[in-house]
Amino acid sequence: MHKPDILLSTLFNPKSVSIIGASSKPGKLGYNILENVIKYGYMGRVYPVNPNYQEILGLKVYSNISEINDEIDLAVIVIPAESVVKVAEECGASKVKNLVVISAGFKETGKEGAERERALKDICKKYKMNLLGPNCLGVIDTFTPLNASFAAQMPLKGNIAFISQSGALGTAILDWSFKNRIGFSKVISLGNKADLDESDFINALAADNNTKVILLYIEDVKDGGKFIKSLKKTVKIKPVLVLKSGSSTAGQRAAASHTGSLAGSRIAYETVFKQFGALQVETISDLFNYAKVFSTQPLPKDNSICILTNAGGPGIIATDACEKHGLKLAQLKNETLNNLRERLPPNASIYNPVDILGDAQPERYYKALETLKDDDNVSSLIIILTPQATTKPTETVLELVKLTSMIDKPVAFSLIGGEQVAEAKRILSENNIPVFSFPEDAVESIAALTRYKLIREKKMSHRKFKIPVDKEPIREIIKRVLSENRRTLLSSEACEILSFYNVKTPKVHLASNSEEACEAAAEIGYPVTLKIASPDIIHKSDVGGVALNVKNEEDVRKIFIGMVANAHKLFPNARIYGVEVYEYVEKGKEVIIGVNKDLQFGHLLMFGLGGVYVNFLRDVAFRIVPVTFNDAEEMIKETKVYNLLKGVRGEQPADIDAVIKTILAVSQLVEEFPVISELDVNPLFVYNKGEGCIAVDVKMSLYI
Amino acid sequence: MKSLFVVSWEGFSGKTAFILGLSQVLVENGFKVSYFRPVGRPQTSVTEGAVDPDVLLMKETLKLPFTLDELTPILIEPNYLSVYAKRDVADLRSMILKQYGKLSENSDIIIVEGGVSPETMTAFNLNNIDIAELLNSKVLAISGGVSDSSIEKILFYKSILDMRGVQLVGAVLNQIPPYMMEKAEGEYTELLNRHGVKVWGVIPRSYEISSPTVRELLELLEGEVLVKGDINRVIENIFIGAMQTESSLRYFRRSGNNAIITGGDRADIISAAVETNASVIVLTGNLRPSEQVLVKASEKNITVIMVPHDTYSTVKILEGLTGKIKPSDTSRINLTKKMVYDHVSWRELLDSI
């Protein structure tokens, strides 16, 4: 058997291709695919297979793959679904290395199809064949060149790789790309992702010299952990731009109905993209706008930008967009300013945005750009042109193209207009210079490129903070909870578990009657806090299940009886264990640390403003577990509560280091005990710097 | 011949399951066991008439060669006081004695199951205590779901039995939730012992025995089964899936063995139910979900049923869902036997009779 081919080179650049189900009838997929392979210049050996023909398009047709006396790198299967499994088995026996199954009629159609897909997958596993699809459009490599798809055309050659979970979107984009002169290195239609998935292709494309930027359209990710690994590796080499659909509530429902399974939550996807360096875009147009810039422009030094324009309004609009997207207007050097002053008319604005006025002719644009391009304070450039009475768009652009090849910074054009700038736009596109109609698009794309520069430079922190923990007592608690047929821990149990991870929690005793409650309170010392103890009552304070600052025995007794009676009344079916008696703790700044288990990516850790308003203010940041020291620091800084912790209006700063430690402890806990599906520390009271913090209320649920 | 009169002073104590388990244990150990329920509670069925399902269960399990009428001569129907007002009390009593003699013939032990509630048939001198006295049978009290009041009920009835000269051989504390086990085995057992009530067993609550199964839900709802999964799974919780996608996962994860009621158009909720391994999914309003959704359910062997009712009506119907053991339910019948072996000192109990 062959070695695993991580680069998928025998798929993208096969020495031989067999089309199983080739047809001689134009209009049938089996014809289109064979025709595409031949027509677009594939140089390897081509073997059509179909028992009903002798010859198609001048090629000898075989009745079965086993008859071909050659090693087959790639077999494209385009026959009715019912026969695919059998044919795949034959391919396996003939040592085919890659299968692309175009045929539909698998998981997407119901139970029978799902069984068929499983059988197909098993066969590919057995023979160690790679499988793309089923139910896909095929695969295109413009460098090989190979067009093993039923797309109507061959895309232009370029350095963008496009991976699409939707076949239809793939074909539509190809058609659109001609008009916009966007070229591709590879186009991959994922189909049902029975075997090869987005992560496999990201890995392969990371190492592909013909690909400069990876574009991804997905509805879900097949394997969360694998996806994260592939991103971690790839984003340091080249950018990955992702459009993920199904993020709205209705979209999620539609996706569930389409695929039969729940994708991870929107927040989890956004967190993964952000945390592991994929650039998420919201629209198809952003995906390709960004790609235009990413595929042609170098990375900027930093976020300082210069705007060159022949109109004030668009210049200001671009300036606003810069601020919104995190770019700052470069402070031009004195030398530059002097130069501009000399070369531009006196009423031109030489400060950034540089406005060279409505009557600017090609030479004036040229002179201005020539000056600006060498200013070290400028990391990227946006050139805006509006067709005014004397403007010569085409000539201007021709003039500027002479300069752009000498600029080693990202440049993007915004040519506002229609007919008058059409020719100029075409010229720029042909010269691989990104051009947009409106300045905001140009700014946003440059901003994305700047963000990518940061991603690339960001040091991945490997330093993991590990507390040595004796896991046995925690296992015991979990075992006991499960043996009692519960999934929710009592606060006292949850506190105990956290305390093994060096998180400070208040003293707490469970009391099953009022007498015990008084004894517990006496032992802990007054005042105490009382909370109803029931795994079935989650939001205790909503139902009068929390009493703060209880000062004496008489009150403890009274409150115990009232609280239990009230709980029985409001939750007749709840298991009421009694009341938990807590040590009173001094109030601090309230933050929350929460964990929820996402279906796709595992534990998702949240930090933010705590207390009862957490659900309303939503001042929170997320990370996928395990959380590193840097992550913890970053996520605190992302929230507004960070400013509170730093201290406002002369307050003492809070103990942020203790908060970081607690975040890391919680991350380590759920990593070591993945059975914990939900965890909430709310509030965590944070005291002044050096005085630590305490997990006042801890909720924990298990899911096996 | 030994005669054991098993009574309970509260509903849903698991008395039938206990008797079922005990009688199997005795049979397995070579005893000839008979059964009698002088006063039964029938469930009317159009096809079979008035039948006490508990009695039917015992008849089938012990393979008793008697008719249901013989096994339970008096059935409590609505307005039973008027019905029996015309009967002669002495006649009724002698009929019960005669029947008892017939059933107990050739057996080593006869288990007499007490009537519906402690006061039933007092008007005819045929309540539990009267009959125990009449049959000269020894009383065993079963309490279910331990609490202060259920313990005191045992003591209260003991004081009455003492006055009547009927012997209480002890008690079995049944269906104890895990967090009460320690208290039941310690404090409560000691308290009962101090008052002369021997505790023969403390039995933890078993959801496998007491919870309804998917099969029972299907019988009750009579909808269209879209996916037939494992219908022997138990149902412990019923959820209405009307929340947002992401909260649904959190809710469903917090408990096991869920029945999820939702609309067929809520593919997200159905998927969350499948993902969290629900016992059964009930789709209301006759809305059929997409095939892909059903495939996932069938891959996980989860039953999906579609009903014409709206959610409220469906929940209303499901209020009638109880875990009654049926003669065909061999796995649960076996569990009751295991329960007695594991948690009841049955041999000592037998010796004390």
mmCIF file of N, CA and C in Angstrom, chain A residues 107-111 114 118 249 252-253 256-262 264-267 483-488 512-513 538 574-577 596-599 677-678 680 701-703, chain B residues 177-179 183 187 205 207 236 243-246 248-258 265-269 271-272 274-277 289-293 295-296 298-300:
data_model
loop_
_atom_site.group_PDB
_atom_site.id
_atom_site.type_symbol
_atom_site.label_atom_id
_atom_site.label_comp_id
_atom_site.label_asym_id
_atom_site.label_seq_id
_atom_site.Cartn_x
_atom_site.Cartn_y
_atom_site.Cartn_z
ATOM 1 N N LYS A 107 -26.089 10.214 1.898
ATOM 2 C CA LYS A 107 -26.616 10.686 3.175
ATOM 3 C C LYS A 107 -27.701 11.751 3.025
ATOM 4 N N GLU A 108 -27.586 12.560 1.976
ATOM 5 C CA GLU A 108 -28.504 13.687 1.817
ATOM 6 C C GLU A 108 -29.918 13.243 1.462
ATOM 7 N N THR A 109 -30.099 11.942 1.161
ATOM 8 C CA THR A 109 -31.427 11.523 0.712
ATOM 9 C C THR A 109 -32.197 10.695 1.728
ATOM 10 N N GLY A 110 -31.564 10.293 2.816
ATOM 11 C CA GLY A 110 -32.307 9.519 3.801
ATOM 12 C C GLY A 110 -31.547 8.296 4.258
ATOM 13 N N LYS A 111 -32.306 7.397 4.861
ATOM 14 C CA LYS A 111 -31.701 6.276 5.563
ATOM 15 C C LYS A 111 -30.891 5.365 4.630
ATOM 16 N N ALA A 114 -27.788 6.948 3.563
ATOM 17 C CA ALA A 114 -26.802 7.038 4.644
ATOM 18 C C ALA A 114 -26.067 5.716 4.790
ATOM 19 N N ARG A 118 -22.057 4.944 4.247
ATOM 20 C CA ARG A 118 -21.212 4.270 5.232
ATOM 21 C C ARG A 118 -20.439 3.127 4.565
ATOM 22 N N THR A 249 -30.235 32.182 14.071
ATOM 23 C CA THR A 249 -31.091 31.160 14.674
ATOM 24 C C THR A 249 -31.857 30.409 13.596
ATOM 25 N N GLN A 252 -29.534 28.322 11.512
ATOM 26 C CA GLN A 252 -29.118 27.112 12.208
ATOM 27 C C GLN A 252 -30.187 26.020 12.072
ATOM 28 N N ARG A 253 -31.451 26.462 12.175
ATOM 29 C CA ARG A 253 -32.551 25.524 12.048
ATOM 30 C C ARG A 253 -32.584 24.950 10.630
ATOM 31 N N ALA A 256 -29.822 22.470 10.268
ATOM 32 C CA ALA A 256 -30.124 21.208 10.959
ATOM 33 C C ALA A 256 -31.057 20.362 10.105
ATOM 34 N N SER A 257 -32.010 21.009 9.460
ATOM 35 C CA SER A 257 -32.963 20.284 8.640
ATOM 36 C C SER A 257 -32.268 19.736 7.391
ATOM 37 N N HIS A 258 -31.275 20.467 6.905
ATOM 38 C CA HIS A 258 -30.555 20.108 5.686
ATOM 39 C C HIS A 258 -29.619 18.929 5.936
ATOM 40 N N THR A 259 -28.923 18.950 7.078
ATOM 41 C CA THR A 259 -27.905 17.933 7.315
ATOM 42 C C THR A 259 -28.316 16.916 8.366
ATOM 43 N N GLY A 260 -29.366 17.215 9.130
ATOM 44 C CA GLY A 260 -29.815 16.278 10.162
ATOM 45 C C GLY A 260 -29.003 16.360 11.433
ATOM 46 N N SER A 261 -28.022 17.259 11.486
ATOM 47 C CA SER A 261 -27.292 17.342 12.743
ATOM 48 C C SER A 261 -27.044 18.791 13.108
ATOM 49 N N LEU A 262 -26.816 18.993 14.378
ATOM 50 C CA LEU A 262 -26.578 20.333 14.865
ATOM 51 C C LEU A 262 -25.118 20.687 14.680
ATOM 52 N N GLY A 264 -21.981 23.193 15.696
ATOM 53 C CA GLY A 264 -21.660 23.853 16.956
ATOM 54 C C GLY A 264 -22.301 25.233 16.968
ATOM 55 N N SER A 265 -22.228 25.888 18.093
ATOM 56 C CA SER A 265 -22.900 27.170 18.203
ATOM 57 C C SER A 265 -22.151 28.240 17.414
ATOM 58 N N ARG A 266 -22.848 29.308 17.109
ATOM 59 C CA ARG A 266 -22.260 30.423 16.379
ATOM 60 C C ARG A 266 -21.044 30.966 17.132
ATOM 61 N N ILE A 267 -21.220 31.093 18.456
ATOM 62 C CA ILE A 267 -20.131 31.647 19.264
ATOM 63 C C ILE A 267 -18.898 30.744 19.197
ATOM 64 N N SER A 483 -24.048 8.103 40.495
ATOM 65 C CA SER A 483 -24.725 6.943 41.071
ATOM 66 C C SER A 483 -26.059 7.356 41.690
ATOM 67 N N GLU A 484 -26.189 8.619 42.032
ATOM 68 C CA GLU A 484 -27.467 9.104 42.557
ATOM 69 C C GLU A 484 -28.393 9.536 41.440
ATOM 70 N N ASN A 485 -28.018 9.161 40.220
ATOM 71 C CA ASN A 485 -28.835 9.480 39.062
ATOM 72 C C ASN A 485 -29.042 10.988 38.905
ATOM 73 N N ARG A 486 -27.973 11.730 39.193
ATOM 74 C CA ARG A 486 -28.034 13.174 39.006
ATOM 75 C C ARG A 486 -27.047 13.593 37.948
ATOM 76 N N ARG A 487 -27.287 14.736 37.370
ATOM 77 C CA ARG A 487 -26.320 15.319 36.438
ATOM 78 C C ARG A 487 -25.804 16.646 36.978
ATOM 79 N N THR A 488 -26.528 17.195 37.940
ATOM 80 C CA THR A 488 -26.145 18.495 38.473
ATOM 81 C C THR A 488 -25.535 18.317 39.850
ATOM 82 N N SER A 512 -29.607 18.993 56.283
ATOM 83 C CA SER A 512 -30.874 18.450 55.797
ATOM 84 C C SER A 512 -32.037 18.795 56.725
ATOM 85 N N ASN A 513 -31.753 19.350 57.916
ATOM 86 C CA ASN A 513 -32.847 19.868 58.731
ATOM 87 C C ASN A 513 -32.390 21.126 59.463
ATOM 88 N N ILE A 538 -32.089 25.440 39.406
ATOM 89 C CA ILE A 538 -30.853 26.024 38.907
ATOM 90 C C ILE A 538 -30.746 27.495 39.329
ATOM 91 N N ALA A 574 -39.131 18.470 42.546
ATOM 92 C CA ALA A 574 -37.685 18.615 42.718
ATOM 93 C C ALA A 574 -37.202 17.782 43.896
ATOM 94 N N ARG A 575 -35.959 17.317 43.755
ATOM 95 C CA ARG A 575 -35.334 16.639 44.887
ATOM 96 C C ARG A 575 -34.708 17.716 45.766
ATOM 97 N N ILE A 576 -35.220 17.845 46.967
ATOM 98 C CA ILE A 576 -34.706 18.882 47.871
ATOM 99 C C ILE A 576 -33.851 18.198 48.929
ATOM 100 N N TYR A 577 -32.565 18.519 48.918
ATOM 101 C CA TYR A 577 -31.644 17.873 49.839
ATOM 102 C C TYR A 577 -31.583 18.610 51.162
ATOM 103 N N ASN A 596 -19.101 25.937 28.757
ATOM 104 C CA ASN A 596 -20.185 25.188 28.143
ATOM 105 C C ASN A 596 -19.551 24.283 27.101
ATOM 106 N N LYS A 597 -20.106 23.096 26.941
ATOM 107 C CA LYS A 597 -19.475 22.167 26.003
ATOM 108 C C LYS A 597 -20.147 22.300 24.649
ATOM 109 N N ASP A 598 -19.362 22.680 23.666
ATOM 110 C CA ASP A 598 -19.902 22.801 22.317
ATOM 111 C C ASP A 598 -19.826 21.444 21.624
ATOM 112 N N LEU A 599 -20.845 21.184 20.788
ATOM 113 C CA LEU A 599 -20.920 19.891 20.110
ATOM 114 C C LEU A 599 -19.710 19.646 19.219
ATOM 115 N N SER A 677 -19.927 19.195 31.655
ATOM 116 C CA SER A 677 -20.418 19.803 30.419
ATOM 117 C C SER A 677 -20.751 21.270 30.614
ATOM 118 N N GLU A 678 -20.954 21.642 31.850
ATOM 119 C CA GLU A 678 -21.355 23.012 32.108
ATOM 120 C C GLU A 678 -20.781 23.419 33.454
ATOM 121 N N ASP A 680 -20.308 27.100 35.921
ATOM 122 C CA ASP A 680 -20.474 28.540 36.074
ATOM 123 C C ASP A 680 -19.920 28.971 37.416
ATOM 124 N N SER A 701 -22.504 20.903 35.916
ATOM 125 C CA SER A 701 -23.321 19.797 35.431
ATOM 126 C C SER A 701 -22.452 18.813 34.665
ATOM 127 N N LEU A 702 -22.896 17.574 34.700
ATOM 128 C CA LEU A 702 -22.148 16.521 34.022
ATOM 129 C C LEU A 702 -22.956 16.027 32.833
ATOM 130 N N TYR A 703 -22.268 15.558 31.834
ATOM 131 C CA TYR A 703 -22.962 14.894 30.738
ATOM 132 C C TYR A 703 -22.090 13.753 30.240
ATOM 133 N N PRO B 177 -34.791 7.384 47.657
ATOM 134 C CA PRO B 177 -33.863 8.120 46.794
ATOM 135 C C PRO B 177 -32.449 8.019 47.358
ATOM 136 N N PRO B 178 -31.438 8.059 46.468
ATOM 137 C CA PRO B 178 -30.065 7.805 46.906
ATOM 138 C C PRO B 178 -29.637 8.670 48.085
ATOM 139 N N TYR B 179 -30.044 9.926 48.055
ATOM 140 C CA TYR B 179 -29.548 10.817 49.114
ATOM 141 C C TYR B 179 -30.244 10.572 50.439
ATOM 142 N N LYS B 183 -30.000 7.886 55.779
ATOM 143 C CA LYS B 183 -30.958 8.193 56.837
ATOM 144 C C LYS B 183 -31.923 7.023 57.049
ATOM 145 N N GLU B 187 -31.081 6.260 60.932
ATOM 146 C CA GLU B 187 -32.042 6.881 61.838
ATOM 147 C C GLU B 187 -33.430 6.227 61.789
ATOM 148 N N ARG B 205 -34.445 3.417 45.227
ATOM 149 C CA ARG B 205 -35.344 3.658 44.090
ATOM 150 C C ARG B 205 -34.698 3.160 42.797
ATOM 151 N N TYR B 207 -35.137 3.356 38.777
ATOM 152 C CA TYR B 207 -35.904 3.943 37.675
ATOM 153 C C TYR B 207 -36.268 2.892 36.624
ATOM 154 N N GLU B 236 -37.626 9.249 32.178
ATOM 155 C CA GLU B 236 -37.602 9.843 33.506
ATOM 156 C C GLU B 236 -38.054 11.286 33.500
ATOM 157 N N MET B 243 -37.466 25.955 23.196
ATOM 158 C CA MET B 243 -36.464 26.978 23.500
ATOM 159 C C MET B 243 -35.551 27.205 22.302
ATOM 160 N N GLN B 244 -34.581 28.101 22.487
ATOM 161 C CA GLN B 244 -33.609 28.356 21.435
ATOM 162 C C GLN B 244 -32.673 27.165 21.296
ATOM 163 N N THR B 245 -32.112 27.040 20.113
ATOM 164 C CA THR B 245 -31.263 25.885 19.829
ATOM 165 C C THR B 245 -30.215 25.672 20.908
ATOM 166 N N GLU B 246 -29.504 26.730 21.231
ATOM 167 C CA GLU B 246 -28.372 26.530 22.117
ATOM 168 C C GLU B 246 -28.780 26.238 23.554
ATOM 169 N N SER B 248 -31.386 24.554 24.294
ATOM 170 C CA SER B 248 -31.962 23.209 24.327
ATOM 171 C C SER B 248 -30.911 22.190 24.748
ATOM 172 N N LEU B 249 -29.712 22.315 24.214
ATOM 173 C CA LEU B 249 -28.654 21.371 24.571
ATOM 174 C C LEU B 249 -28.390 21.391 26.066
ATOM 175 N N ARG B 250 -28.349 22.600 26.608
ATOM 176 C CA ARG B 250 -28.062 22.704 28.046
ATOM 177 C C ARG B 250 -29.155 22.038 28.862
ATOM 178 N N TYR B 251 -30.400 22.284 28.480
ATOM 179 C CA TYR B 251 -31.499 21.672 29.225
ATOM 180 C C TYR B 251 -31.469 20.144 29.111
ATOM 181 N N PHE B 252 -31.344 19.675 27.886
ATOM 182 C CA PHE B 252 -31.439 18.225 27.678
ATOM 183 C C PHE B 252 -30.284 17.472 28.320
ATOM 184 N N ARG B 253 -29.127 18.142 28.392
ATOM 185 C CA ARG B 253 -27.972 17.467 28.968
ATOM 186 C C ARG B 253 -28.100 17.274 30.474
ATOM 187 N N ARG B 254 -28.887 18.138 31.101
ATOM 188 C CA ARG B 254 -28.915 18.114 32.567
ATOM 189 C C ARG B 254 -29.611 16.890 33.137
ATOM 190 N N SER B 255 -30.318 16.130 32.315
ATOM 191 C CA SER B 255 -30.929 14.920 32.846
ATOM 192 C C SER B 255 -30.900 13.835 31.787
ATOM 193 N N GLY B 256 -31.031 12.608 32.255
ATOM 194 C CA GLY B 256 -30.978 11.493 31.322
ATOM 195 C C GLY B 256 -32.370 10.966 31.039
ATOM 196 N N ASN B 257 -32.477 10.064 30.070
ATOM 197 C CA ASN B 257 -33.735 9.399 29.731
ATOM 198 C C ASN B 257 -34.893 10.373 29.517
ATOM 199 N N ASN B 258 -34.697 11.286 28.598
ATOM 200 C CA ASN B 258 -35.703 12.305 28.348
ATOM 201 C C ASN B 258 -36.673 11.909 27.241
ATOM 202 N N ASP B 265 -41.202 20.775 12.716
ATOM 203 C CA ASP B 265 -40.451 21.800 11.981
ATOM 204 C C ASP B 265 -39.255 22.306 12.777
ATOM 205 N N ARG B 266 -39.096 21.814 14.017
ATOM 206 C CA ARG B 266 -37.940 22.253 14.816
ATOM 207 C C ARG B 266 -36.789 21.262 14.653
ATOM 208 N N ALA B 267 -36.212 21.264 13.458
ATOM 209 C CA ALA B 267 -35.104 20.334 13.185
ATOM 210 C C ALA B 267 -33.971 20.520 14.192
ATOM 211 N N ASP B 268 -33.768 21.750 14.639
ATOM 212 C CA ASP B 268 -32.671 22.005 15.579
ATOM 213 C C ASP B 268 -32.911 21.316 16.917
ATOM 214 N N ILE B 269 -34.164 21.409 17.408
ATOM 215 C CA ILE B 269 -34.484 20.773 18.688
ATOM 216 C C ILE B 269 -34.404 19.250 18.555
ATOM 217 N N SER B 271 -32.590 17.583 16.510
ATOM 218 C CA SER B 271 -31.178 17.208 16.447
ATOM 219 C C SER B 271 -30.526 17.275 17.826
ATOM 220 N N ALA B 272 -30.900 18.282 18.606
ATOM 221 C CA ALA B 272 -30.342 18.384 19.961
ATOM 222 C C ALA B 272 -30.804 17.193 20.800
ATOM 223 N N VAL B 274 -31.528 14.227 19.643
ATOM 224 C CA VAL B 274 -30.773 13.065 19.166
ATOM 225 C C VAL B 274 -29.361 13.119 19.737
ATOM 226 N N GLU B 275 -28.780 14.296 19.673
ATOM 227 C CA GLU B 275 -27.416 14.498 20.145
ATOM 228 C C GLU B 275 -27.281 14.137 21.621
ATOM 229 N N THR B 276 -28.310 14.424 22.425
ATOM 230 C CA THR B 276 -28.235 14.158 23.860
ATOM 231 C C THR B 276 -28.889 12.823 24.205
ATOM 232 N N ASN B 277 -29.085 12.004 23.166
ATOM 233 C CA ASN B 277 -29.531 10.625 23.371
ATOM 234 C C ASN B 277 -30.848 10.520 24.142
ATOM 235 N N PRO B 289 -40.651 15.868 9.909
ATOM 236 C CA PRO B 289 -39.354 16.519 9.675
ATOM 237 C C PRO B 289 -38.677 15.966 8.414
ATOM 238 N N SER B 290 -37.546 16.572 8.058
ATOM 239 C CA SER B 290 -36.840 16.115 6.867
ATOM 240 C C SER B 290 -36.234 14.733 7.119
ATOM 241 N N GLU B 291 -36.017 14.025 6.041
ATOM 242 C CA GLU B 291 -35.509 12.661 6.108
ATOM 243 C C GLU B 291 -34.149 12.603 6.818
ATOM 244 N N GLN B 292 -33.316 13.620 6.571
ATOM 245 C CA GLN B 292 -31.970 13.636 7.158
ATOM 246 C C GLN B 292 -32.027 13.595 8.681
ATOM 247 N N VAL B 293 -33.016 14.301 9.233
ATOM 248 C CA VAL B 293 -33.168 14.358 10.679
ATOM 249 C C VAL B 293 -33.541 12.974 11.211
ATOM 250 N N VAL B 295 -32.916 10.109 9.822
ATOM 251 C CA VAL B 295 -31.794 9.185 9.665
ATOM 252 C C VAL B 295 -30.912 9.209 10.909
ATOM 253 N N LYS B 296 -30.642 10.422 11.391
ATOM 254 C CA LYS B 296 -29.778 10.543 12.571
ATOM 255 C C LYS B 296 -30.425 9.864 13.782
ATOM 256 N N SER B 298 -32.505 7.383 13.729
ATOM 257 C CA SER B 298 -32.497 5.928 13.601
ATOM 258 C C SER B 298 -31.080 5.386 13.774
ATOM 259 N N GLU B 299 -30.076 6.173 13.397
ATOM 260 C CA GLU B 299 -28.698 5.732 13.642
ATOM 261 C C GLU B 299 -28.446 5.546 15.129
ATOM 262 N N LYS B 300 -29.103 6.376 15.936
ATOM 263 C CA LYS B 300 -28.896 6.286 17.388
ATOM 264 C C LYS B 300 -29.956 5.441 18.061
#
